[in-house]
Coordinates of N, CA and C in Angstrom, one line a residue:
Chain A
A1 N 159.5 -63.1 52.9 CA 158.1 -62.7 53.2 C 158.0 -62.3 54.7
Q2 N 157.1 -61.4 54.9 CA 156.9 -61.0 56.3 C 155.5 -61.3 56.8
S3 N 155.3 -61.5 58.1 CA 154.0 -61.7 58.6 C 154.0 -61.2 60.1
V4 N 152.8 -60.8 60.6 CA 152.7 -60.3 61.9 C 151.6 -61.1 62.6
T5 N 151.8 -61.5 63.8 CA 150.8 -62.3 64.6 C 150.5 -61.5 65.9
Q6 N 149.3 -61.2 66.1 CA 148.9 -60.6 67.4 C 148.2 -61.7 68.1
L7 N 148.7 -62.0 69.3 CA 148.4 -63.3 70.0 C 147.1 -63.2 70.7
D8 N 146.5 -62.1 70.9 CA 145.2 -62.0 71.6 C 144.3 -61.1 70.8
S9 N 143.1 -61.6 70.5 CA 142.1 -60.8 69.8 C 141.4 -59.8 70.7
H10 N 141.3 -60.2 72.0 CA 140.7 -59.3 73.0 C 141.5 -59.3 74.2
V11 N 141.7 -58.2 74.8 CA 142.3 -58.0 76.2 C 141.4 -57.1 77.0
S12 N 141.2 -57.5 78.2 CA 140.4 -56.7 79.2 C 141.2 -56.4 80.4
V13 N 141.3 -55.2 80.8 CA 142.0 -54.8 82.0 C 141.2 -53.8 82.8
S14 N 141.5 -53.6 84.0 CA 140.8 -52.6 84.9 C 141.6 -51.3 84.8
E15 N 140.9 -50.2 84.9 CA 141.5 -48.9 84.9 C 142.6 -48.8 85.9
G16 N 143.8 -48.3 85.6 CA 144.9 -48.2 86.5 C 145.8 -49.4 86.6
T17 N 145.5 -50.5 85.9 CA 146.3 -51.7 85.9 C 147.2 -51.7 84.6
P18 N 148.2 -52.5 84.6 CA 149.1 -52.5 83.4 C 148.4 -53.1 82.1
V19 N 148.9 -52.7 81.0 CA 148.4 -53.2 79.7 C 149.6 -53.9 79.0
L20 N 149.3 -55.1 78.5 CA 150.2 -55.8 77.6 C 149.5 -56.4 76.4
L21 N 149.9 -55.9 75.2 CA 149.4 -56.4 74.0 C 150.5 -57.1 73.2
R22 N 150.3 -58.3 72.9 CA 151.4 -59.1 72.3 C 151.5 -59.2 70.8
C23 N 152.7 -59.1 70.3 CA 152.9 -59.1 68.8 C 154.2 -59.9 68.5
N24 N 154.1 -60.8 67.6 CA 155.2 -61.5 67.1 C 155.3 -61.3 65.6
Y25 N 156.5 -61.2 65.1 CA 156.7 -61.0 63.6 C 157.6 -62.1 63.1
S26 N 157.4 -62.3 61.8 CA 158.3 -63.2 61.1 C 158.9 -62.5 59.9
S27 N 160.2 -62.5 59.8 CA 160.9 -61.8 58.7 C 162.3 -62.3 58.5
S28 N 162.7 -62.3 57.3 CA 164.1 -62.8 57.0 C 165.1 -61.7 57.4
Y29 N 164.7 -60.5 57.8 CA 165.7 -59.5 58.2 C 165.0 -58.7 59.3
S30 N 165.7 -57.8 59.9 CA 165.1 -57.0 61.0 C 164.1 -56.0 60.3
P31 N 162.9 -56.1 60.6 CA 161.9 -55.2 59.9 C 161.8 -53.9 60.7
S32 N 161.1 -52.9 60.1 CA 160.6 -51.8 60.8 C 159.2 -52.2 61.3
L33 N 158.9 -51.9 62.6 CA 157.7 -52.3 63.2 C 157.0 -51.1 63.8
F34 N 155.7 -51.1 63.8 CA 154.9 -50.0 64.2 C 153.7 -50.6 65.1
W35 N 153.2 -49.7 66.0 CA 151.9 -50.0 66.6 C 151.0 -48.8 66.3
Y36 N 149.8 -49.1 65.9 CA 148.8 -48.1 65.6 C 147.5 -48.4 66.5
V37 N 146.8 -47.3 66.8 CA 145.5 -47.5 67.5 C 144.4 -46.9 66.7
Q38 N 143.3 -47.6 66.8 CA 142.1 -47.2 66.0 C 140.9 -47.1 67.0
H39 N 140.4 -45.9 67.1 CA 139.1 -45.7 67.9 C 137.9 -45.9 66.9
P40 N 136.8 -46.2 67.4 CA 135.6 -46.6 66.6 C 135.4 -45.5 65.5
N41 N 135.2 -46.0 64.3 CA 134.9 -45.2 63.1 C 135.9 -44.1 62.8
K42 N 137.1 -44.4 63.2 CA 138.2 -43.5 62.9 C 139.3 -44.2 62.1
G43 N 140.2 -43.4 61.6 CA 141.4 -43.9 61.0 C 142.4 -44.4 62.0
L44 N 143.6 -44.9 61.6 CA 144.6 -45.4 62.4 C 145.6 -44.3 62.8
Q45 N 145.9 -44.3 64.1 CA 146.8 -43.3 64.6 C 148.1 -44.0 65.1
L46 N 149.3 -43.4 64.6 CA 150.5 -44.0 65.0 C 150.8 -43.8 66.5
L47 N 151.1 -44.9 67.2 CA 151.5 -44.9 68.6 C 153.0 -44.8 68.7
L48 N 153.7 -45.6 68.0 CA 155.2 -45.7 68.1 C 155.8 -46.5 66.9
K49 N 157.1 -46.3 66.7 CA 157.7 -47.1 65.7 C 159.1 -47.6 66.1
Y50 N 159.5 -48.7 65.6 CA 160.9 -49.3 65.9 C 161.6 -49.3 64.5
T51 N 162.8 -48.7 64.5 CA 163.6 -48.7 63.3 C 165.0 -49.0 63.5
S52 N 165.3 -49.8 64.5 CA 166.6 -50.3 64.9 C 167.6 -49.4 65.6
A53 N 167.1 -48.2 65.9 CA 167.9 -47.3 66.7 C 168.0 -47.6 68.2
A54 N 166.9 -48.1 68.8 CA 166.9 -48.5 70.2 C 165.8 -49.5 70.3
T55 N 166.1 -50.5 71.2 CA 165.1 -51.7 71.3 C 163.9 -51.3 72.1
L56 N 164.0 -50.3 73.0 CA 162.9 -49.9 73.8 C 162.4 -48.6 73.2
V57 N 161.2 -48.6 72.7 CA 160.7 -47.4 72.0 C 159.5 -46.8 72.8
K58 N 159.6 -45.5 73.0 CA 158.5 -44.8 73.7 C 157.6 -44.1 72.7
G59 N 156.3 -44.2 73.0 CA 155.3 -43.6 72.1 C 154.5 -42.6 72.8
I60 N 153.4 -42.3 72.1 CA 152.5 -41.3 72.7 C 151.6 -41.9 73.8
N61 N 151.0 -41.1 74.6 CA 150.0 -41.5 75.6 C 150.5 -42.6 76.6
G62 N 151.8 -42.5 76.8 CA 152.4 -43.4 77.8 C 152.7 -44.8 77.4
F63 N 152.5 -45.1 76.1 CA 152.7 -46.5 75.6 C 154.2 -46.6 75.3
E64 N 154.7 -47.9 75.4 CA 156.1 -48.2 74.9 C 156.1 -49.6 74.4
A65 N 157.1 -50.0 73.7 CA 157.2 -51.3 73.1 C 158.7 -51.7 73.1
E66 N 159.0 -53.0 73.3 CA 160.3 -53.5 73.3 C 160.5 -54.5 72.2
F67 N 161.5 -54.2 71.4 CA 161.9 -55.1 70.3 C 162.8 -56.2 70.8
K68 N 162.4 -57.4 70.7 CA 163.3 -58.5 71.2 C 163.5 -59.5 70.0
K69 N 164.7 -59.3 69.4 CA 165.0 -60.1 68.2 C 165.1 -61.6 68.5
S70 N 165.6 -62.0 69.7 CA 165.7 -63.4 70.0 C 164.3 -64.1 70.1
E71 N 163.3 -63.3 70.5 CA 161.9 -63.8 70.6 C 161.1 -63.4 69.4
T72 N 161.6 -62.7 68.5 CA 160.9 -62.1 67.4 C 159.6 -61.4 67.9
S73 N 159.7 -60.6 68.9 CA 158.5 -60.0 69.5 C 158.6 -58.5 69.6
F74 N 157.5 -57.9 69.6 CA 157.4 -56.4 69.7 C 156.1 -56.1 70.5
H75 N 156.1 -56.4 71.8 CA 154.9 -56.3 72.6 C 154.7 -54.8 73.1
L76 N 153.5 -54.4 73.1 CA 153.1 -53.0 73.5 C 152.7 -53.1 75.0
T77 N 153.2 -52.1 75.7 CA 152.8 -52.0 77.2 C 152.5 -50.6 77.6
K78 N 151.8 -50.5 78.7 CA 151.5 -49.2 79.3 C 151.3 -49.5 80.8
P79 N 152.0 -48.7 81.7 CA 152.0 -49.1 83.1 C 150.6 -49.0 83.7
S80 N 149.8 -48.1 83.3 CA 148.5 -47.8 83.9 C 147.4 -47.5 82.9
A81 N 146.4 -48.3 82.7 CA 145.4 -48.1 81.7 C 144.5 -47.0 82.1
H82 N 144.0 -46.3 81.1 CA 143.0 -45.2 81.2 C 141.8 -45.6 80.4
M83 N 140.7 -45.1 80.8 CA 139.4 -45.5 80.1 C 139.5 -45.1 78.6
S84 N 140.2 -44.0 78.3 CA 140.4 -43.5 76.9 C 141.3 -44.4 76.1
D85 N 141.9 -45.4 76.7 CA 142.8 -46.4 75.9 C 141.9 -47.5 75.3
A86 N 140.7 -47.6 75.6 CA 139.8 -48.6 75.0 C 139.7 -48.3 73.5
A87 N 140.2 -49.3 72.7 CA 140.3 -49.1 71.3 C 140.8 -50.4 70.7
E88 N 141.0 -50.4 69.4 CA 141.7 -51.6 68.7 C 143.1 -51.2 68.4
Y89 N 144.0 -52.1 68.6 CA 145.4 -51.9 68.4 C 146.0 -52.8 67.3
F90 N 146.8 -52.3 66.4 CA 147.3 -53.0 65.3 C 148.8 -53.0 65.3
C91 N 149.5 -54.2 65.3 CA 150.9 -54.3 65.1 C 151.2 -54.4 63.6
V92 N 152.2 -53.7 63.1 CA 152.4 -53.6 61.7 C 153.9 -53.7 61.4
A93 N 154.2 -54.5 60.4 CA 155.6 -54.6 59.9 C 155.7 -53.9 58.5
S94 N 156.8 -53.3 58.3 CA 157.0 -52.6 57.0 C 158.1 -53.3 56.2
S95 N 157.9 -53.5 54.9 CA 158.8 -54.1 54.1 C 160.0 -53.2 53.7
L96 N 161.2 -53.8 53.9 CA 162.4 -53.0 53.4 C 162.3 -52.8 51.9
Y97 N 161.7 -53.7 51.2 CA 161.5 -53.6 49.8 C 160.0 -53.3 49.5
N98 N 159.6 -53.4 48.3 CA 158.2 -53.2 47.9 C 157.7 -51.9 48.4
F99 N 158.5 -50.9 48.3 CA 158.0 -49.5 48.6 C 157.4 -49.4 50.0
N100 N 158.0 -50.0 51.0 CA 157.6 -49.9 52.3 C 156.2 -50.4 52.5
K101 N 155.8 -51.5 51.9 CA 154.5 -52.1 52.0 C 154.3 -52.5 53.5
F102 N 153.0 -52.3 54.0 CA 152.7 -52.6 55.3 C 152.0 -53.9 55.4
Y103 N 152.4 -54.7 56.5 CA 151.8 -56.0 56.8 C 151.1 -55.9 58.1
F104 N 149.8 -56.0 58.2 CA 149.1 -55.8 59.4 C 148.9 -57.1 60.2
G105 N 148.9 -57.0 61.5 CA 148.4 -58.0 62.3 C 146.9 -58.0 62.3
S106 N 146.2 -58.9 63.0 CA 144.8 -59.0 62.9 C 144.1 -58.1 63.9
G107 N 144.9 -57.5 64.8 CA 144.3 -56.5 65.7 C 144.0 -57.1 67.1
T108 N 144.1 -56.3 68.1 CA 143.7 -56.6 69.5 C 142.7 -55.6 70.0
K109 N 141.6 -56.0 70.4 CA 140.6 -55.0 71.0 C 140.9 -54.9 72.5
L110 N 141.2 -53.7 73.0 CA 141.4 -53.5 74.4 C 140.2 -52.9 75.0
N111 N 139.7 -53.6 76.1 CA 138.6 -53.1 76.9 C 139.1 -52.7 78.2
V112 N 138.7 -51.5 78.7 CA 139.2 -51.0 80.0 C 138.0 -50.9 80.9
K113 N 138.0 -51.6 82.0 CA 136.9 -51.6 82.9 C 137.1 -50.6 84.0
P114 N 136.0 -49.9 84.4 CA 136.2 -48.9 85.5 C 136.5 -49.5 86.8
Chain B
D1 N 150.0 -28.6 60.1 CA 149.9 -29.1 58.8 C 148.6 -30.0 58.7
A2 N 148.0 -30.0 57.5 CA 146.8 -30.8 57.3 C 147.3 -32.3 57.2
G3 N 146.4 -33.2 57.8 CA 146.7 -34.6 57.7 C 146.2 -35.1 56.4
V4 N 146.0 -36.4 56.3 CA 145.4 -37.1 55.1 C 143.9 -36.8 55.2
T5 N 143.4 -36.3 54.1 CA 142.0 -36.0 54.0 C 141.3 -36.9 53.0
Q6 N 140.1 -37.4 53.3 CA 139.4 -38.3 52.5 C 138.0 -37.8 52.3
S7 N 137.4 -38.0 51.1 CA 136.1 -37.6 50.8 C 135.4 -38.6 49.9
P8 N 134.1 -38.8 50.1 CA 133.3 -38.2 51.2 C 133.5 -39.0 52.5
T9 N 132.9 -38.6 53.6 CA 133.1 -39.4 54.8 C 132.1 -40.6 54.9
H10 N 131.0 -40.4 54.3 CA 130.0 -41.5 54.2 C 129.4 -41.5 52.9
L11 N 129.0 -42.7 52.4 CA 128.4 -42.9 51.1 C 127.5 -44.1 51.1
I12 N 126.3 -43.9 50.6 CA 125.4 -45.1 50.4 C 125.1 -45.3 49.0
K13 N 125.3 -46.5 48.5 CA 125.1 -46.9 47.1 C 124.2 -48.2 47.1
T14 N 123.8 -48.5 45.9 CA 123.1 -49.8 45.7 C 123.9 -50.7 44.8
R15 N 123.6 -52.0 44.9 CA 124.3 -53.0 44.2 C 124.3 -52.6 42.7
G16 N 125.5 -52.9 42.0 CA 125.6 -52.6 40.6 C 126.1 -51.2 40.3
Q17 N 126.0 -50.3 41.2 CA 126.5 -48.9 40.9 C 128.0 -48.9 41.0
H18 N 128.6 -47.7 40.7 CA 130.0 -47.6 40.9 C 130.2 -46.4 41.8
V19 N 131.5 -46.3 42.4 CA 131.8 -45.3 43.3 C 133.2 -44.8 43.1
T20 N 133.4 -43.6 43.4 CA 134.8 -43.0 43.4 C 135.1 -42.3 44.8
L21 N 136.2 -42.8 45.4 CA 136.6 -42.2 46.7 C 137.9 -41.4 46.4
R22 N 138.0 -40.4 47.2 CA 139.1 -39.5 47.0 C 140.0 -39.3 48.2
C23 N 141.3 -39.0 48.0 CA 142.3 -38.9 49.0 C 143.3 -37.9 48.7
S24 N 143.5 -37.0 49.7 CA 144.6 -36.0 49.5 C 145.7 -36.3 50.6
P25 N 146.9 -36.6 50.1 CA 148.0 -37.0 51.1 C 148.5 -35.7 51.8
I26 N 149.3 -36.0 52.8 CA 150.0 -35.0 53.5 C 151.0 -34.3 52.5
S27 N 151.1 -33.0 52.6 CA 152.0 -32.3 51.7 C 153.4 -32.9 51.8
G28 N 154.0 -33.2 50.6 CA 155.3 -33.7 50.5 C 155.3 -35.2 50.4
H29 N 154.2 -35.9 50.7 CA 154.2 -37.3 50.6 C 153.8 -37.7 49.2
K30 N 154.6 -38.6 48.6 CA 154.4 -39.0 47.3 C 153.8 -40.4 47.1
S31 N 153.7 -41.1 48.3 CA 153.1 -42.5 48.3 C 151.7 -42.5 48.9
V32 N 150.8 -43.1 48.2 CA 149.4 -43.3 48.7 C 149.1 -44.7 48.7
S33 N 148.5 -45.2 49.8 CA 148.0 -46.6 49.8 C 146.5 -46.6 50.2
W34 N 145.8 -47.6 49.6 CA 144.4 -47.8 49.9 C 144.2 -49.1 50.6
Y35 N 143.3 -49.1 51.6 CA 142.9 -50.3 52.4 C 141.4 -50.4 52.5
Q36 N 141.0 -51.6 52.6 CA 139.6 -51.9 52.9 C 139.5 -52.5 54.3
Q37 N 138.6 -52.0 55.1 CA 138.4 -52.5 56.4 C 137.0 -52.9 56.7
V38 N 136.7 -54.2 56.6 CA 135.4 -54.7 56.9 C 135.2 -54.7 58.4
L39 N 133.9 -54.5 58.8 CA 133.6 -54.4 60.2 C 134.1 -55.5 61.0
G40 N 134.9 -55.3 62.0 CA 135.4 -56.3 62.9 C 136.7 -56.9 62.4
Q41 N 137.3 -56.4 61.3 CA 138.5 -57.0 60.8 C 139.6 -55.9 60.7
G42 N 140.8 -56.3 60.4 CA 141.9 -55.4 60.2 C 141.9 -54.9 58.8
P43 N 142.7 -53.9 58.5 CA 142.7 -53.3 57.1 C 143.3 -54.3 56.2
Q44 N 142.8 -54.4 55.0 CA 143.3 -55.3 53.9 C 143.8 -54.4 52.8
F45 N 145.0 -54.6 52.4 CA 145.7 -53.8 51.4 C 145.1 -53.9 50.0
I46 N 144.8 -52.8 49.4 CA 144.2 -52.8 48.0 C 145.2 -52.4 47.0
F47 N 145.7 -51.2 47.1 CA 146.7 -50.6 46.2 C 147.7 -49.7 46.9
Q48 N 148.9 -49.6 46.2 CA 149.8 -48.6 46.6 C 150.3 -47.9 45.3
Y49 N 150.3 -46.6 45.4 CA 150.8 -45.7 44.3 C 152.0 -44.9 44.8
Y50 N 153.0 -44.8 44.0 CA 154.2 -44.0 44.3 C 154.6 -43.3 43.0
E51 N 154.8 -42.0 43.1 CA 155.1 -41.2 41.9 C 154.2 -41.5 40.7
K52 N 153.0 -41.6 41.0 CA 151.9 -41.8 40.0 C 151.9 -43.2 39.3
E53 N 152.7 -44.1 39.8 CA 152.7 -45.4 39.3 C 152.2 -46.4 40.3
E54 N 151.5 -47.5 39.9 CA 151.0 -48.5 40.8 C 152.3 -49.3 41.2
R55 N 152.5 -49.5 42.5 CA 153.6 -50.2 43.0 C 153.3 -51.5 43.7
G56 N 152.0 -51.6 44.0 CA 151.5 -52.8 44.7 C 150.0 -53.0 44.6
R57 N 149.6 -54.2 44.5 CA 148.2 -54.5 44.4 C 147.8 -55.7 45.3
G58 N 146.8 -55.6 46.1 CA 146.4 -56.7 46.9 C 145.4 -57.6 46.1
N59 N 144.9 -58.6 46.9 CA 144.1 -59.6 46.3 C 142.6 -59.1 46.1
F60 N 142.4 -58.2 45.2 CA 141.1 -57.7 45.0 C 140.7 -57.8 43.5
P61 N 139.4 -58.0 43.2 CA 139.1 -58.2 41.8 C 139.3 -56.9 40.9
D62 N 139.2 -57.1 39.6 CA 139.5 -56.0 38.7 C 138.4 -54.9 38.8
R63 N 137.3 -55.1 39.5 CA 136.3 -54.1 39.7 C 136.9 -52.9 40.5
F64 N 138.0 -53.2 41.2 CA 138.7 -52.1 41.9 C 139.9 -51.6 41.1
S65 N 139.9 -50.3 41.0 CA 141.0 -49.6 40.3 C 141.3 -48.3 41.0
A66 N 142.5 -47.7 40.7 CA 142.9 -46.5 41.4 C 143.8 -45.7 40.4
R67 N 144.1 -44.5 40.8 CA 145.1 -43.7 40.1 C 145.6 -42.7 41.0
Q68 N 146.7 -42.1 40.6 CA 147.3 -41.0 41.4 C 147.6 -39.9 40.4
F69 N 147.3 -38.7 40.9 CA 147.4 -37.5 40.0 C 148.7 -36.8 40.2
P70 N 149.1 -35.9 39.3 CA 150.4 -35.2 39.4 C 150.5 -34.5 40.8
N71 N 149.5 -34.1 41.4 CA 149.6 -33.4 42.8 C 149.7 -34.5 43.9
Y72 N 149.7 -35.8 43.5 CA 149.8 -36.9 44.4 C 148.5 -37.3 45.1
S73 N 147.5 -36.6 44.9 CA 146.2 -37.0 45.4 C 145.8 -38.3 44.6
S74 N 144.8 -39.0 45.1 CA 144.5 -40.3 44.5 C 143.0 -40.5 44.6
E75 N 142.5 -41.4 43.6 CA 141.1 -41.8 43.6 C 141.1 -43.4 43.6
L76 N 140.1 -43.9 44.3 CA 139.8 -45.3 44.3 C 138.5 -45.5 43.6
N77 N 138.4 -46.3 42.6 CA 137.1 -46.6 41.9 C 136.7 -48.0 42.1
V78 N 135.5 -48.2 42.4 CA 134.9 -49.6 42.5 C 133.7 -49.6 41.6
N79 N 133.7 -50.6 40.6 CA 132.6 -50.8 39.7 C 131.7 -51.9 40.2
A80 N 130.5 -52.0 39.7 CA 129.6 -53.1 39.9 C 129.6 -53.5 41.3
L81 N 129.2 -52.6 42.2 CA 129.2 -52.8 43.6 C 128.4 -54.0 44.1
L82 N 129.0 -54.7 45.1 CA 128.4 -55.8 45.7 C 128.2 -55.5 47.2
L83 N 127.2 -56.3 47.8 CA 127.0 -56.1 49.2 C 128.2 -56.2 50.0
G84 N 129.1 -57.1 49.6 CA 130.4 -57.4 50.3 C 131.4 -56.2 50.3
D85 N 131.1 -55.3 49.4 CA 132.0 -54.1 49.3 C 131.8 -53.1 50.4
S86 N 130.7 -53.3 51.2 CA 130.4 -52.4 52.4 C 131.6 -52.5 53.3
A87 N 132.2 -51.3 53.6 CA 133.4 -51.3 54.5 C 133.8 -49.9 54.7
L88 N 134.8 -49.7 55.6 CA 135.5 -48.5 55.7 C 136.7 -48.5 54.8
Y89 N 136.9 -47.5 53.9 CA 138.0 -47.5 53.0 C 139.0 -46.4 53.5
L90 N 140.2 -46.9 53.8 CA 141.2 -46.0 54.4 C 142.2 -45.7 53.3
C91 N 142.7 -44.5 53.4 CA 143.8 -44.0 52.6 C 144.9 -43.6 53.5
A92 N 146.2 -43.9 53.1 CA 147.3 -43.6 53.9 C 148.4 -43.0 53.0
S93 N 149.1 -42.0 53.5 CA 150.2 -41.5 52.7 C 151.5 -41.6 53.5
S94 N 152.6 -41.6 52.8 CA 153.9 -41.7 53.5 C 155.0 -41.2 52.6
L95 N 156.2 -40.9 53.2 CA 157.4 -40.7 52.5 C 157.9 -42.0 52.2
I96 N 158.8 -42.1 51.2 CA 159.5 -43.4 50.9 C 161.0 -43.2 51.1
N97 N 161.6 -44.1 51.9 CA 163.0 -44.2 51.9 C 163.4 -45.5 51.3
R98 N 163.8 -45.4 50.1 CA 164.1 -46.7 49.4 C 165.2 -47.5 50.1
G99 N 164.9 -48.7 50.4 CA 165.8 -49.6 51.0 C 165.9 -49.5 52.5
R100 N 164.9 -48.8 53.1 CA 164.9 -48.7 54.6 C 163.6 -49.1 55.2
G101 N 162.5 -48.8 54.6 CA 161.2 -49.2 55.1 C 160.8 -48.7 56.4
D102 N 161.4 -47.6 56.9 CA 161.1 -47.1 58.2 C 160.1 -46.0 58.3
Q103 N 159.5 -45.6 57.2 CA 158.6 -44.5 57.3 C 157.2 -45.0 57.6
P104 N 156.6 -44.3 58.6 CA 155.2 -44.7 59.0 C 154.2 -44.3 57.9
Q105 N 153.1 -44.9 57.8 CA 152.0 -44.4 57.0 C 151.1 -43.6 57.9
H106 N 150.5 -42.6 57.3 CA 149.6 -41.7 58.0 C 148.3 -41.8 57.4
F107 N 147.3 -42.2 58.2 CA 146.0 -42.6 57.8 C 145.0 -41.4 57.9
G108 N 144.1 -41.4 56.9 CA 142.9 -40.5 57.0 C 141.8 -41.2 57.8
D109 N 140.7 -40.6 58.1 CA 139.6 -41.1 58.8 C 138.7 -42.1 58.0
G110 N 139.0 -42.1 56.7 CA 138.3 -43.1 56.0 C 137.0 -42.7 55.4
T111 N 136.5 -43.4 54.4 CA 135.1 -43.3 53.8 C 134.3 -44.5 54.2
R112 N 133.2 -44.3 54.8 CA 132.3 -45.4 55.2 C 131.4 -45.7 54.0
L113 N 131.5 -46.8 53.3 CA 130.7 -47.1 52.2 C 129.7 -48.2 52.6
S114 N 128.4 -47.9 52.4 CA 127.4 -48.9 52.6 C 126.7 -49.2 51.3
I115 N 126.5 -50.5 51.1 CA 125.8 -51.0 49.9 C 124.5 -51.6 50.3
L116 N 123.4 -51.1 49.6 CA 122.1 -51.6 49.9 C 121.6 -52.5 48.9

């Protein structure tokens, strides 16, 4: 079975400072992992995905994430927050079986202060 | 290329009515999944269809049903609507690589369903 835990329900940063959104996964094998962003009243947009090719994954809008198997973590980072980054972020694991079923974390709301 | 499209964008119904939500996947995608997102929460898995067959079902009552058509579009039906069914309903499509699990799901903007 797989599960995803997002360690912070809310994160607040100042514009121009680094962003760190934490995600841990539980899986009996190396899963495929994704980060999605959701702006208010919108669907989910893919930021990046990890599929075992490289442990450091670069995504859109300056975001990146590092897969650490020893820590079972897949934290999302960005060097400098922008006001437009304020949104909700979801960490997701995909099942190798079950037709790529998605397992969602509970989400982290990112607030960016001017 | 067009993304995942959902219709309608907003819908208001009253308790006891039924509703049909529609989804067109990205061209070439044969898998469609449906999610319910209640305000302030993450998406909850309802159904997945692949090649017109149900491949997964979440913990939702039998009032919820879905189907996938030969062109891979999909409908979600909800009968006997309750106040608690008020939510954003998201559809996602994906390619399927059997045994790899590395394909992302691509989401539509959802249908906002309000029950009065």
